[in-house]
Coordinates of C-alpha atoms in Angstrom, one line a residue:
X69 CA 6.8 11.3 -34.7
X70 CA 5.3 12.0 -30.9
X71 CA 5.4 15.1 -30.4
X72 CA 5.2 16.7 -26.5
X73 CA 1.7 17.6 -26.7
X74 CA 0.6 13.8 -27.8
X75 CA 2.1 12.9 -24.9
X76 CA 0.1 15.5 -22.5
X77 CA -2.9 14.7 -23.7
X78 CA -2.6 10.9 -23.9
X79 CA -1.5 11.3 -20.2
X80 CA -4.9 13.4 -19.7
X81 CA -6.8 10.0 -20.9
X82 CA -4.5 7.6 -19.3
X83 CA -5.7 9.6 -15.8
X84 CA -9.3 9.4 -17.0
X85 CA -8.5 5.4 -17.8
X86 CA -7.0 5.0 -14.0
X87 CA -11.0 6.1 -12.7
X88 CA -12.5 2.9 -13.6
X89 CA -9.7 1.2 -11.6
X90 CA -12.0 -1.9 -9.6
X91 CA -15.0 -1.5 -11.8
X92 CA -14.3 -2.8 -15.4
X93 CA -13.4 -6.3 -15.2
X94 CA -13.4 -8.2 -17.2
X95 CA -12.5 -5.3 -19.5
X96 CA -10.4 -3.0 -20.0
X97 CA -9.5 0.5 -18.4
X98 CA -9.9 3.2 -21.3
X99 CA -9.8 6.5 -21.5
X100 CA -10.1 9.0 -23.9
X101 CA -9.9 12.8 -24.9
X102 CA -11.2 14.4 -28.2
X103 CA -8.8 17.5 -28.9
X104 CA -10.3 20.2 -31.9
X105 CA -7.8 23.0 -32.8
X106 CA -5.8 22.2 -30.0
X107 CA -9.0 22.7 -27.4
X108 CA -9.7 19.8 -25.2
X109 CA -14.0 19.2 -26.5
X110 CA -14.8 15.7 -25.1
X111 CA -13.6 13.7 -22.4
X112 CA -14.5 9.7 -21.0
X113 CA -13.7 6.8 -19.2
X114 CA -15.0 3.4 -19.2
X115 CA -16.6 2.9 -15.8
X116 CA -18.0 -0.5 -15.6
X117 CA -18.3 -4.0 -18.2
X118 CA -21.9 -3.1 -20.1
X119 CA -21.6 0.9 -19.8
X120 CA -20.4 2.8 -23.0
X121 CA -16.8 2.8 -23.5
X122 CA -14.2 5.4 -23.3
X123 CA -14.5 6.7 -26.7
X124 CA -18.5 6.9 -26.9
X125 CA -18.3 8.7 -24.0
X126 CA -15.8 11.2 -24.9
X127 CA -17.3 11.9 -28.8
X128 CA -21.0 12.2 -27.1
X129 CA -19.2 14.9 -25.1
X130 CA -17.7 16.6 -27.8
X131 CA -20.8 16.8 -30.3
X132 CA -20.1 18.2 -33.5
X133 CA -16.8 19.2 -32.2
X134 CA -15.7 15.8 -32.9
X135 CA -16.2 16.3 -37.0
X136 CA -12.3 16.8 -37.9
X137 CA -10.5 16.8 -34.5
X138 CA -8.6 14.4 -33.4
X139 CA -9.3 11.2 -30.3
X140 CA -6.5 10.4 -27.8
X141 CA -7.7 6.5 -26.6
X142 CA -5.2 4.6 -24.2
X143 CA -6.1 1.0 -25.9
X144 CA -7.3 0.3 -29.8
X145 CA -10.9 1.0 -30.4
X146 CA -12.8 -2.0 -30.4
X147 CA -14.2 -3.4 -33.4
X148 CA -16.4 -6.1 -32.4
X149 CA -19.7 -6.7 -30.8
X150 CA -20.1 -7.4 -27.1
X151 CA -22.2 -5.8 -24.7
X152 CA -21.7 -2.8 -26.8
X153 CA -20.9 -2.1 -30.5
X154 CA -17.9 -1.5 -32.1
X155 CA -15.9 1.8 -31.5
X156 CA -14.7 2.2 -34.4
X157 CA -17.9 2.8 -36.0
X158 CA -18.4 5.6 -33.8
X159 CA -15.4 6.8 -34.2
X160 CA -16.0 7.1 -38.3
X161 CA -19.3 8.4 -37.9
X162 CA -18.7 11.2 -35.6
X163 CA -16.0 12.4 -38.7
X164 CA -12.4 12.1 -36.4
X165 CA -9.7 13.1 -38.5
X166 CA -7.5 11.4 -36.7
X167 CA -6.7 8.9 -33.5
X168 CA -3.4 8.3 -31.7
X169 CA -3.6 4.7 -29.8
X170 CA -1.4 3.9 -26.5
X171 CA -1.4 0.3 -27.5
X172 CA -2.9 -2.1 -29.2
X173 CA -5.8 -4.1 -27.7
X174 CA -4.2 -7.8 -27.1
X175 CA -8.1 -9.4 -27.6
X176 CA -7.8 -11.7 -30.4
X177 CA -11.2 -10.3 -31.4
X178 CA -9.2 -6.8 -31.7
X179 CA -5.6 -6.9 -32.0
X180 CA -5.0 -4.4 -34.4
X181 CA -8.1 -4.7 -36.7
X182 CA -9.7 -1.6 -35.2
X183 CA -6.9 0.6 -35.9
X184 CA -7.0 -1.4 -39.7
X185 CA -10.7 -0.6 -39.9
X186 CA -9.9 3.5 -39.2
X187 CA -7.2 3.2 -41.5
X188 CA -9.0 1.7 -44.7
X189 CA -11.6 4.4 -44.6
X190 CA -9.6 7.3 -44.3
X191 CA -8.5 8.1 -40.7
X192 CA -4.9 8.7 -40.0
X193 CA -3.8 7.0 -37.2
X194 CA -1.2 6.6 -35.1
X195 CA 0.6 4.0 -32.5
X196 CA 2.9 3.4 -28.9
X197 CA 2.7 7.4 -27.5
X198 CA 2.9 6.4 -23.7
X199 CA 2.7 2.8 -24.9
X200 CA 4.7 1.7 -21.5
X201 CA 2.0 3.5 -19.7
X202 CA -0.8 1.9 -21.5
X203 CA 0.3 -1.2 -21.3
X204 CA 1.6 -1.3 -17.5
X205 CA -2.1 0.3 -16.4
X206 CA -4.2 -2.6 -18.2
X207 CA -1.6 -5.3 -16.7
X208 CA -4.2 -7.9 -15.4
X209 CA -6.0 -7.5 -18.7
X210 CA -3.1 -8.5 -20.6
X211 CA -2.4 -11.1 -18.5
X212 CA -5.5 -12.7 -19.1
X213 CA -5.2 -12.8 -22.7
X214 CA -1.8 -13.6 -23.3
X215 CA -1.6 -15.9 -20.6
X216 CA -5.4 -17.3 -19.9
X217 CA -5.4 -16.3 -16.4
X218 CA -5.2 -13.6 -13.6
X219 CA -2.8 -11.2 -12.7
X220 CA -1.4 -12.6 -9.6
X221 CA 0.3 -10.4 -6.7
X222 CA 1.3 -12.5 -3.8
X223 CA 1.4 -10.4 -0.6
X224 CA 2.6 -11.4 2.8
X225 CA 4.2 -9.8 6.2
X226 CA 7.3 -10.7 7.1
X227 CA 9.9 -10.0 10.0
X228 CA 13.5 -8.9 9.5
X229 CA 14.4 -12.4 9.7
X230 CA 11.8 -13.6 7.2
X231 CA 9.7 -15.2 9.2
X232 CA 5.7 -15.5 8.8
X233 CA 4.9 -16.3 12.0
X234 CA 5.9 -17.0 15.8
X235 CA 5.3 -20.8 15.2
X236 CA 3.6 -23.4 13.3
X237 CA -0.1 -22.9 13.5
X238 CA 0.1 -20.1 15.7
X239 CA -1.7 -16.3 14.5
X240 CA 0.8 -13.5 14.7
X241 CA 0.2 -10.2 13.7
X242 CA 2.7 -8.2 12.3
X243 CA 1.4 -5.0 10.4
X244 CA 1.1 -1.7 12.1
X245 CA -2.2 0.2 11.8
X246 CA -0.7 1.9 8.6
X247 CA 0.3 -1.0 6.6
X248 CA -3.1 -2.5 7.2
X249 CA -4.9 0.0 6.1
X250 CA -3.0 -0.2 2.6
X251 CA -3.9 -3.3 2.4
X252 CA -7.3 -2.7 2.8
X253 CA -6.7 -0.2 -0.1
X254 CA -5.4 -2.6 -1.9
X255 CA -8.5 -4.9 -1.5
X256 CA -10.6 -2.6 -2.6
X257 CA -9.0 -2.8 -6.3
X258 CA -8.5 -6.0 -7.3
X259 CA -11.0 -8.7 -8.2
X260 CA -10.3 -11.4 -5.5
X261 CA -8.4 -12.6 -2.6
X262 CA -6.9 -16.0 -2.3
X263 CA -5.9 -18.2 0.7
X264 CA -5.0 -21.5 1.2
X265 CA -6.8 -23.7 4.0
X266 CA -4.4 -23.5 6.8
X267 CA -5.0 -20.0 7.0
X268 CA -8.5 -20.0 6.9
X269 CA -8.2 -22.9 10.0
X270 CA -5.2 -20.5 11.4
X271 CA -6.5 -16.6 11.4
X272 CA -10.1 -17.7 10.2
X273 CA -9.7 -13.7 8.4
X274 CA -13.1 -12.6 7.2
X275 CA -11.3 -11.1 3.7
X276 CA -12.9 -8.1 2.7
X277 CA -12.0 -4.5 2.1
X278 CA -12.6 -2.2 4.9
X279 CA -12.9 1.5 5.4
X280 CA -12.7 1.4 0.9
X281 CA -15.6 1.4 -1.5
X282 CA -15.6 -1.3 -3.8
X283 CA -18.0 -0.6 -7.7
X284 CA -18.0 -4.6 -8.0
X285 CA -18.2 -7.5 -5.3
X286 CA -15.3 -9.1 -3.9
X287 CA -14.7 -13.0 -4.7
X288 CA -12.9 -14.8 -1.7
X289 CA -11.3 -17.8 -3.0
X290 CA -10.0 -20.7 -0.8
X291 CA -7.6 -23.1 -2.0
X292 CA -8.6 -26.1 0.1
X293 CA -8.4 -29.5 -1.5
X294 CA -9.4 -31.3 1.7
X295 CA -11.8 -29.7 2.3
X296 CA -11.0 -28.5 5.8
X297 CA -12.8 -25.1 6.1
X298 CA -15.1 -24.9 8.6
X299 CA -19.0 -23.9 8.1
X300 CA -18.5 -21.6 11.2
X301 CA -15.4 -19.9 9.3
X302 CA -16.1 -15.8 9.5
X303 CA -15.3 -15.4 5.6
X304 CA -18.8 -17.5 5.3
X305 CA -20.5 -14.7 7.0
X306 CA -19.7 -12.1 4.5
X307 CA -21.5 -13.6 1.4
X308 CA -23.0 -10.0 1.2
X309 CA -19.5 -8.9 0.1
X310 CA -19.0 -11.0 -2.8
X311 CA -19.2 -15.0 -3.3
X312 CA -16.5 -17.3 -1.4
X313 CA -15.0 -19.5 -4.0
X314 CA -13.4 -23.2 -2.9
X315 CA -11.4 -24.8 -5.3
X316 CA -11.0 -28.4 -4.4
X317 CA -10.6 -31.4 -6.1
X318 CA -13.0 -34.3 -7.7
X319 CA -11.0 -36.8 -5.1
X320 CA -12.4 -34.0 -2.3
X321 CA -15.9 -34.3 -3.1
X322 CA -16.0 -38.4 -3.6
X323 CA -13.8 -38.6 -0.1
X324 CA -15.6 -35.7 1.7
X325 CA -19.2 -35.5 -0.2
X326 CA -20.4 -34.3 3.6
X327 CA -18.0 -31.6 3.9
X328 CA -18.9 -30.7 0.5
X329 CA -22.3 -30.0 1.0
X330 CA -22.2 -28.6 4.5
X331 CA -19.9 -25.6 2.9
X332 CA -22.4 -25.4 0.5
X333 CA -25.0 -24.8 2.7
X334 CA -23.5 -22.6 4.1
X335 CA -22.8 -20.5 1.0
X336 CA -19.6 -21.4 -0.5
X337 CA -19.5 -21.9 -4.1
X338 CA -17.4 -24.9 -5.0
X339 CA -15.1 -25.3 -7.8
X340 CA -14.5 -29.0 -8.1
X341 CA -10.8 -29.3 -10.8
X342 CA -9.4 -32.8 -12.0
X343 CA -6.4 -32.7 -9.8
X344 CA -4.6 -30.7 -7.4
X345 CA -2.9 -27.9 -9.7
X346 CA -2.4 -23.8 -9.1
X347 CA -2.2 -23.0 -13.0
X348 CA -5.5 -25.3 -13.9
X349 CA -7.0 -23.2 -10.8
X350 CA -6.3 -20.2 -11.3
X351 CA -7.3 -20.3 -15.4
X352 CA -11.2 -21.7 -13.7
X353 CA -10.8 -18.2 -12.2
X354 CA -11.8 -16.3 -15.5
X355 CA -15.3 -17.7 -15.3
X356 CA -15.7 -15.5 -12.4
X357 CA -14.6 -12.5 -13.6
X358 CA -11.3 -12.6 -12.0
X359 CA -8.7 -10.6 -13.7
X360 CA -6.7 -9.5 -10.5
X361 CA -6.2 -11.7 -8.4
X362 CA -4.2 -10.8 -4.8
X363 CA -2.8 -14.2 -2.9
X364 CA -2.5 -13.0 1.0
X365 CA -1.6 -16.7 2.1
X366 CA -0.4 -18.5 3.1
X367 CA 3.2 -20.0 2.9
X368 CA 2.4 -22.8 1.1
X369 CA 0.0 -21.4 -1.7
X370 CA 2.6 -18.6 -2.0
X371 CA 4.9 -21.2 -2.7
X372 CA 3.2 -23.1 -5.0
X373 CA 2.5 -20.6 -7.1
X374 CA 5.8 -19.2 -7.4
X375 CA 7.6 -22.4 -7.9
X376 CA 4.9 -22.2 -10.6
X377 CA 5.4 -19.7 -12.3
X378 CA 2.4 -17.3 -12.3
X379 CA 3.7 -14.9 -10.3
X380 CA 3.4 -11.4 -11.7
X381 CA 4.4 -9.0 -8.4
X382 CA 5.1 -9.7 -4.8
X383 CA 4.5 -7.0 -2.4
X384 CA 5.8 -7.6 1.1
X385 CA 5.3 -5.7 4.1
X386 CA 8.5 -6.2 6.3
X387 CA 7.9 -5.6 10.2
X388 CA 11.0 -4.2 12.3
X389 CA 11.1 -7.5 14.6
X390 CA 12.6 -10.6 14.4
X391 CA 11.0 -13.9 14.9
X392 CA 13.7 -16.0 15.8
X393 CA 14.7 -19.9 14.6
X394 CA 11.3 -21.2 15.7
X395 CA 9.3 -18.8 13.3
X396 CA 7.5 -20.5 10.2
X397 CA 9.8 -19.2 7.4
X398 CA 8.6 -17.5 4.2
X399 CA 9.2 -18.8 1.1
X400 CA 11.6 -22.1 2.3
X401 CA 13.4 -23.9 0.0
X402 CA 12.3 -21.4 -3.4
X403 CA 15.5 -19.9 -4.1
X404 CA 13.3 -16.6 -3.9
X405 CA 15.0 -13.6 -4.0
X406 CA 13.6 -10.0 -4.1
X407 CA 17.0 -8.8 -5.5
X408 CA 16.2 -10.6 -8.7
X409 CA 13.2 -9.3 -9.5
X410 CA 12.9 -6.0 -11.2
X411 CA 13.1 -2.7 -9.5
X412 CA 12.2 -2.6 -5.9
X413 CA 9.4 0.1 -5.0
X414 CA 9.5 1.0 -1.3
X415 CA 6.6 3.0 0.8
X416 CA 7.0 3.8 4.7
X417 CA 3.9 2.8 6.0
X418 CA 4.4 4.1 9.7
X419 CA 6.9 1.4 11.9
X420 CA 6.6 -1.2 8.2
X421 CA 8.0 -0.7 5.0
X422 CA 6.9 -2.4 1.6
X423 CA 8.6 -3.9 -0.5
X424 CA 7.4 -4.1 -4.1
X425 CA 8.6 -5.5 -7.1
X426 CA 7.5 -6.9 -10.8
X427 CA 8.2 -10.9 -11.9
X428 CA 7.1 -10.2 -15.4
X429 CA 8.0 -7.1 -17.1
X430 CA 4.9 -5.1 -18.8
X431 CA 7.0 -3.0 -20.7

C-alpha cells in the first residue's frame, strides 16, 4: 500500500535524481533519501558515470542513522560490479530496514535481482510508488536498453504553413531570441546533436550549447554518407566542445578516401557503417556514450528517422509567418501528424510557441 508520505519523500529523491541531469550518461539518474522515525537523515544523487551512486551517497550521509530506517531510491539498487560496487551490499551493511524502489532497473545485469538480493536477507521492500515518474525521468536510459539505442527528439522550426525554409538550399531563420535560447537549454542536456549534410553545407551551424554549462562534452554527429562536409565547416572548429562524429558509409571511404582523410585531419572522427541505415547508425552511437540524442536537421534525416521508427519526441518551434508554396516543406510525404501523437505540451517562447509531444509512451 503507498501511502502519501512514500510518495513525498520518493518525490524529495526523484528532485535530487533530476541534479545529475547532463552528467550521468551512460548511467542512470538516481536519487535517494534515507528517512529514520520519520526524520529525513541522509540525502544523494548520482552526479557523474564513476562517482558513488545515489544510495552510497545518501547512507554515508546518514551514518548510523541508517541502522533501521528506511531508503527511498528512484531506480533498483544495483547489484553488480562496474565502476563501482554493488548497492545492495551497502545497503545491507549500513542495517536499512527497509527500501521503497520507483522502478525496477531495466539493465539485464539488474533487472530485479537487487531488490531479490535485499529481499533474501531480510529487508522488506517495496515497488512502483511514483513508478511513472521514475520511469519517464530515466527515459533515454530505458531506451537504450530495451531498444539498443538513443533516445531520439527530433526538433525543427517551422512556419504556420509548415515550411522549413524560404527555398531549397537557402538559410532562413525563424526562431525569435527566446526560442533560441531554449534551445540552447536544451543543448546543454542531452548527449549529442545530429545533422544531416545539407545542413552542414546550408547553415554550416557550429552546434554547441551557448550561454549553458555543460558536466560532459558535447558529441556533434553528421550524417553524411557522401562525404560532403567541408574541412573549413565551423562545427570543425569547436573540437574543444566535444568530438564531431561522421557517420558515413564503407562505399564513402573506398569512393572518397581523400575526403576521408582531409576531415580527419581536420578533426572529425569517422564512423564508417556497412550501408546507408538510420537504425544501424544510431545503435554505433552507444559506443560514444550517447544516450540522448537531439536531431536538429534537417528535413531529410528527420524523415528518415521517422519513417523509421525511432522516433521517441518531436519538439517543434512554430514561427507566426508563413513561407508560402515555394518553402522547402517539413516532413513531405510522412503522413506525420502532431495530433497523433500523445498529449501536446505547449510553451510561449516570446513571438514562437512549442510544440511538444511523446511517440513512445514511457508510462
Amino acid at each position: 500500500m503507498v501511502k502519501e508520505s512514500d510518495e513525498a519523500l520518493m518525490d524529495m529523491a526523484l528532485a535530487l535524481a533530476a541534479q545529475g541531469q547532463g552528467g550521468t550518461t551512460p548511467n542512470p539518474m538516481v536519487g535517494a533519501v534515507v528517512v529514520q522515525r520519520g526524520q529525513v537523515v541522509g540525502r544523494g544523487f548520482h552526479r557523474r558515470a564513476g562517482r558513488p551512486h545515489a544510495e552510497v551517497e545518501a547512507l554515508e550521509e546518514a551514518g548510523d542513522a541508517a541502522r533501521g530506517a528506511t531508503l527511498y531510491c528512484t531506480l533498483e539498487p544495483c547489484c553488480h560490479t562496474g565502476r563501482t560496487g554493488p548497492c545492495v551490499e551497502v545497503v545491507l551493511r549500513a542495517g536499512v530496514r527497509e527500501v521503497v524502489v520507483g522502478v525496477e532497473d531495466p539493465d539485464s545485469r539488474v533487472s530485479g535481482r537487487g531488490i531479490e538480493f535485499l529481499r533474501t536477507r531480510g529487508v522488506l521492500v517495496r515497488v512502483g510508488v511514483r513508478r511513472k515518474e521514475a520511469t519517464r525521468l530515466n527515459e533515454a536510459f530505458f531506451t537504450v536498453r530495451r531498444h539498443g539505442r538513443p533516445f531520439v527528439t527530433i526538433k525543427a522550426a517551422v512556419s504556420l504553413d509548415g515550411r522549413i525554409a524560404e527555398a531549397p538550399g537557402r538559410r532562413t531563420a525563424l526562431s525569435g531570441p527566446s526560442a533560441l535560447a531554449h534551445v540552447h537549454s536544451r543543448r546543454g542536456k542531452v548527449d549529442a546533436i545530429a545533422v544531416g549534410s545539407e545542413t552542414v553545407l546550408v547553415d554550416d551551424p557550429m552546434l554547441t550549447a551557448r550561454g549553458v554549462v555543460r558536466q560532459r562534452p558535447l558529441v556533434r554527429v553528421l550524417f553524411d554518407t557522401r562525404l560532403r562536409t567541408p574541412v573549413g565547416a565551423r562545427v570543425l572548429s569547436t573540437l574543444d566542445a566535444g568530438p564531431v562524429l561522421v557517420i558515413t558509409t564503407e562505399t564513402a571511404i573506398g569512393r572518397w578516401p581523400e575526403r576521408a582523410e582531409a576531415l580527419r585531419r581536420a578533426g572529425a572522427t569517422l564512423k564508417a557503417l556497412p550501408s546507408r541505415g538510420v537504425v544501424a547508425a544510431l545503435e554505433q552511437l552507444l559506443e560514444f556514450d550517447v544516450s540522448d540524442l537531439l536531431i536538429e536537421g534537417g528535413a531529410a534525416l528527420h524523415r528518415g528517422s521517422w519513417l523509421a521508427g525511432v522516433v521517441d519526441r518531436v519538439q517543434l518551434y512554430v514561427c507566426p509567418i508563413k513561407l508560402g508554396s515555394t518553402g522547402v516543406p517539413w516532413m513531405k510525404g510522412t503522413g506525420f501528424s502532431m495530433a497523433g501523437l500523445g498529449p501536446i505540451r505547449t510553451n510561449i517562447l516570446g513571438k514562437d510557441v512549442l510544440l511538444e509531444a511523446d511517440v513512445q509512451r514511457f508510462d
